């Protein structure tokens, strides 16, 4: 009789141990997905702040250039034959625009990498809660809804199944 009790007790400990392990794994995966969603949100915010900051510098530069440029050339050609005048006016510095383009590309690549990681972590969680034997002990575990940033254009292309460029 003591052997049977011992075996039953051992089975109970194994089942309870597995339940605790499955619960902790699901909790860890859920928290990873939720944390990654927060990272994506923070990364998106950072991306737009960087772009806005650089573009604000660019906008400020362009506005100042628009204001200064006419003053530089105004009144110079009154009473002169413009066809014979060759003058070098200050060029628009395109380095700010190159910096903006580089920042946009780099930040969007980083954001894409974070979103890809979010999708992978969600898939890992979903696979875990639906796989046997975890699904038998995690009856109340729900799939995690995540937000993927996309565009109307992309959604329309996927809805139509065509991209006509």
CSV table of C-alpha atoms in Angstrom, one decimal:
chain,number,residue,atom,x,y,z
A,1,UNK,CA,0.0,0.0,0.0
A,2,UNK,CA,2.8,2.4,0.8
A,3,UNK,CA,4.3,1.9,-2.7
A,4,UNK,CA,1.0,2.8,-4.3
A,5,UNK,CA,0.7,5.9,-2.1
A,6,UNK,CA,4.3,6.8,-2.9
A,7,UNK,CA,3.7,6.4,-6.7
A,8,UNK,CA,0.4,8.5,-6.5
A,9,UNK,CA,2.2,11.2,-4.5
A,10,UNK,CA,5.1,11.2,-7.0
A,11,UNK,CA,2.6,11.5,-9.9
A,12,UNK,CA,0.8,14.4,-8.1
A,13,UNK,CA,4.1,16.2,-7.5
A,14,UNK,CA,5.1,15.7,-11.2
A,15,UNK,CA,1.7,17.0,-12.4
A,16,UNK,CA,1.8,20.0,-10.0
A,17,UNK,CA,5.4,20.7,-11.0
A,18,UNK,CA,4.6,20.6,-14.7
A,19,UNK,CA,1.6,22.9,-14.1
A,20,UNK,CA,3.8,25.4,-12.3
A,21,UNK,CA,6.4,25.2,-15.0
A,22,UNK,CA,3.9,25.6,-17.8
A,23,UNK,CA,2.2,28.6,-16.0
A,24,UNK,CA,5.6,30.3,-15.4
A,25,UNK,CA,6.7,29.7,-19.0
A,26,UNK,CA,3.4,31.2,-20.3
A,27,UNK,CA,3.7,34.1,-18.0
A,28,UNK,CA,7.3,34.7,-19.1
A,29,UNK,CA,6.4,34.6,-22.8
A,30,UNK,CA,3.3,36.8,-22.2
A,31,UNK,CA,5.5,39.4,-20.4
A,32,UNK,CA,8.1,39.3,-23.2
A,33,UNK,CA,5.4,40.0,-25.8
A,34,UNK,CA,3.9,42.9,-23.8
A,35,UNK,CA,7.4,44.3,-23.1
A,36,UNK,CA,8.2,44.1,-26.8
A,37,UNK,CA,5.0,45.9,-27.6
A,38,UNK,CA,6.1,48.7,-25.3
A,39,UNK,CA,9.6,48.7,-26.9
A,40,UNK,CA,8.0,49.1,-30.4
A,41,UNK,CA,5.9,52.0,-29.1
A,42,UNK,CA,8.9,53.7,-27.6
A,43,UNK,CA,11.0,53.0,-30.7
A,44,UNK,CA,8.2,54.5,-32.9
A,45,UNK,CA,8.1,57.5,-30.7
A,46,UNK,CA,11.9,57.9,-30.9
A,47,UNK,CA,11.9,57.5,-34.6
A,48,UNK,CA,9.4,60.3,-35.1
A,49,UNK,CA,11.1,62.6,-32.7
A,50,UNK,CA,14.4,62.1,-34.5
A,51,UNK,CA,12.8,62.7,-37.9
A,52,UNK,CA,10.9,65.7,-36.6
A,53,UNK,CA,13.9,67.2,-34.9
A,54,UNK,CA,16.1,66.9,-38.1
A,55,UNK,CA,13.2,68.0,-40.3
A,56,UNK,CA,12.6,71.0,-38.1
A,57,UNK,CA,16.2,71.9,-38.5
A,58,UNK,CA,15.7,71.4,-42.2
A,59,UNK,CA,12.5,73.4,-42.3
A,60,UNK,CA,14.2,76.2,-40.3
A,61,UNK,CA,17.1,76.2,-42.7
A,62,UNK,CA,14.9,76.2,-45.8
A,63,UNK,CA,12.8,79.1,-44.4
A,64,UNK,CA,15.9,81.1,-43.5
A,65,UNK,CA,17.3,80.4,-47.0
A,66,UNK,CA,14.0,81.5,-48.6
A,67,UNK,CA,14.1,84.7,-46.6
A,68,UNK,CA,17.8,85.5,-47.2
A,69,UNK,CA,18.1,84.5,-50.8
A,70,UNK,CA,15.8,87.2,-52.4
A,71,UNK,CA,17.6,89.9,-50.3
A,72,UNK,CA,21.0,88.7,-51.6
A,73,UNK,CA,20.0,89.2,-55.2
A,74,UNK,CA,17.5,92.0,-55.0
A,75,UNK,CA,18.5,95.3,-56.6
A,76,UNK,CA,21.6,93.9,-58.2
A,77,UNK,CA,20.4,93.9,-61.8
A,78,UNK,CA,18.5,97.2,-62.0
A,79,UNK,CA,19.5,98.9,-65.2
A,80,UNK,CA,21.9,96.1,-66.2
A,81,UNK,CA,21.6,93.6,-69.0
A,82,UNK,CA,21.0,90.4,-67.0
A,83,UNK,CA,22.0,88.1,-69.9
A,84,UNK,CA,25.7,89.0,-69.5
A,85,UNK,CA,25.9,88.7,-65.8
A,86,UNK,CA,27.2,85.4,-64.4
A,87,UNK,CA,27.1,85.3,-60.7
A,88,UNK,CA,27.4,82.6,-58.1
A,89,UNK,CA,24.7,82.7,-55.5
A,90,UNK,CA,24.9,80.6,-52.3
A,91,UNK,CA,23.8,77.0,-52.9
A,92,UNK,CA,21.3,75.2,-50.8
A,93,UNK,CA,23.2,72.9,-48.5
A,94,UNK,CA,21.8,69.5,-49.1
A,95,UNK,CA,23.7,67.9,-46.3
A,96,UNK,CA,20.7,68.4,-43.9
A,97,UNK,CA,18.4,66.6,-46.4
A,98,UNK,CA,20.9,63.8,-46.7
A,99,UNK,CA,21.1,63.6,-42.9
A,100,UNK,CA,17.3,63.5,-42.8
A,101,UNK,CA,17.1,60.7,-45.4
A,102,UNK,CA,19.8,58.7,-43.5
A,103,UNK,CA,18.0,59.1,-40.2
A,104,UNK,CA,14.6,58.1,-41.7
A,105,UNK,CA,16.1,54.9,-43.2
A,106,UNK,CA,18.1,53.9,-40.1
A,107,UNK,CA,15.2,54.5,-37.7
A,108,UNK,CA,12.7,52.7,-39.9
A,109,UNK,CA,15.0,49.7,-40.2
A,110,UNK,CA,15.4,49.7,-36.4
A,111,UNK,CA,11.6,49.9,-36.0
A,112,UNK,CA,11.0,47.1,-38.5
A,113,UNK,CA,13.5,44.9,-36.6
A,114,UNK,CA,11.6,45.6,-33.3
A,115,UNK,CA,8.3,44.8,-34.9
A,116,UNK,CA,9.7,41.6,-36.4
A,117,UNK,CA,10.8,40.6,-32.9
A,118,UNK,CA,7.4,41.4,-31.5
A,119,UNK,CA,5.7,39.1,-34.1
A,120,UNK,CA,8.2,36.3,-33.3
A,121,UNK,CA,7.6,36.6,-29.6
A,122,UNK,CA,3.8,36.6,-30.1
A,123,UNK,CA,4.1,33.5,-32.3
A,124,UNK,CA,6.2,31.7,-29.7
A,125,UNK,CA,3.6,32.4,-27.0
A,126,UNK,CA,0.7,31.3,-29.2
A,127,UNK,CA,2.5,28.1,-30.2
A,128,UNK,CA,3.3,27.3,-26.6
A,129,UNK,CA,-0.2,27.8,-25.3
A,130,UNK,CA,-1.7,25.6,-28.1
A,131,UNK,CA,0.9,22.9,-28.0
A,132,UNK,CA,0.4,19.6,-26.1
A,133,UNK,CA,0.8,19.2,-23.1
A,134,UNK,CA,0.8,22.9,-22.2
A,135,UNK,CA,-2.7,23.4,-23.7
A,136,UNK,CA,-4.1,20.8,-21.3
A,137,UNK,CA,-3.0,22.7,-18.2
A,138,UNK,CA,-3.2,26.3,-19.5
A,139,UNK,CA,-6.9,26.2,-20.2
A,140,UNK,CA,-7.5,29.9,-19.6
A,141,UNK,CA,-4.4,31.1,-21.5
A,142,UNK,CA,-5.4,33.6,-24.2
A,143,UNK,CA,-3.5,34.6,-27.3
A,144,UNK,CA,-2.0,38.1,-27.0
A,145,UNK,CA,-3.2,40.8,-29.4
A,146,UNK,CA,-0.4,42.9,-30.7
A,147,UNK,CA,-0.4,46.1,-32.7
A,148,UNK,CA,1.6,46.1,-36.0
A,149,UNK,CA,2.1,49.5,-37.5
A,150,UNK,CA,1.4,49.5,-41.2
A,151,UNK,CA,-0.2,51.8,-43.8
A,152,UNK,CA,-3.5,52.2,-45.6
A,153,UNK,CA,-1.6,51.5,-48.8
A,154,UNK,CA,-0.3,48.1,-47.5
A,155,UNK,CA,-3.7,47.2,-46.1
A,156,UNK,CA,-5.4,48.0,-49.5
A,157,UNK,CA,-2.8,46.0,-51.4
A,158,UNK,CA,-3.3,43.0,-49.2
A,159,UNK,CA,-7.1,43.3,-49.4
A,160,UNK,CA,-7.0,43.5,-53.2
A,161,UNK,CA,-4.2,40.9,-53.5
A,162,UNK,CA,-2.6,43.2,-56.1
A,163,UNK,CA,0.0,45.9,-56.3
A,164,UNK,CA,-0.3,48.0,-59.5
A,165,UNK,CA,2.6,50.4,-59.6
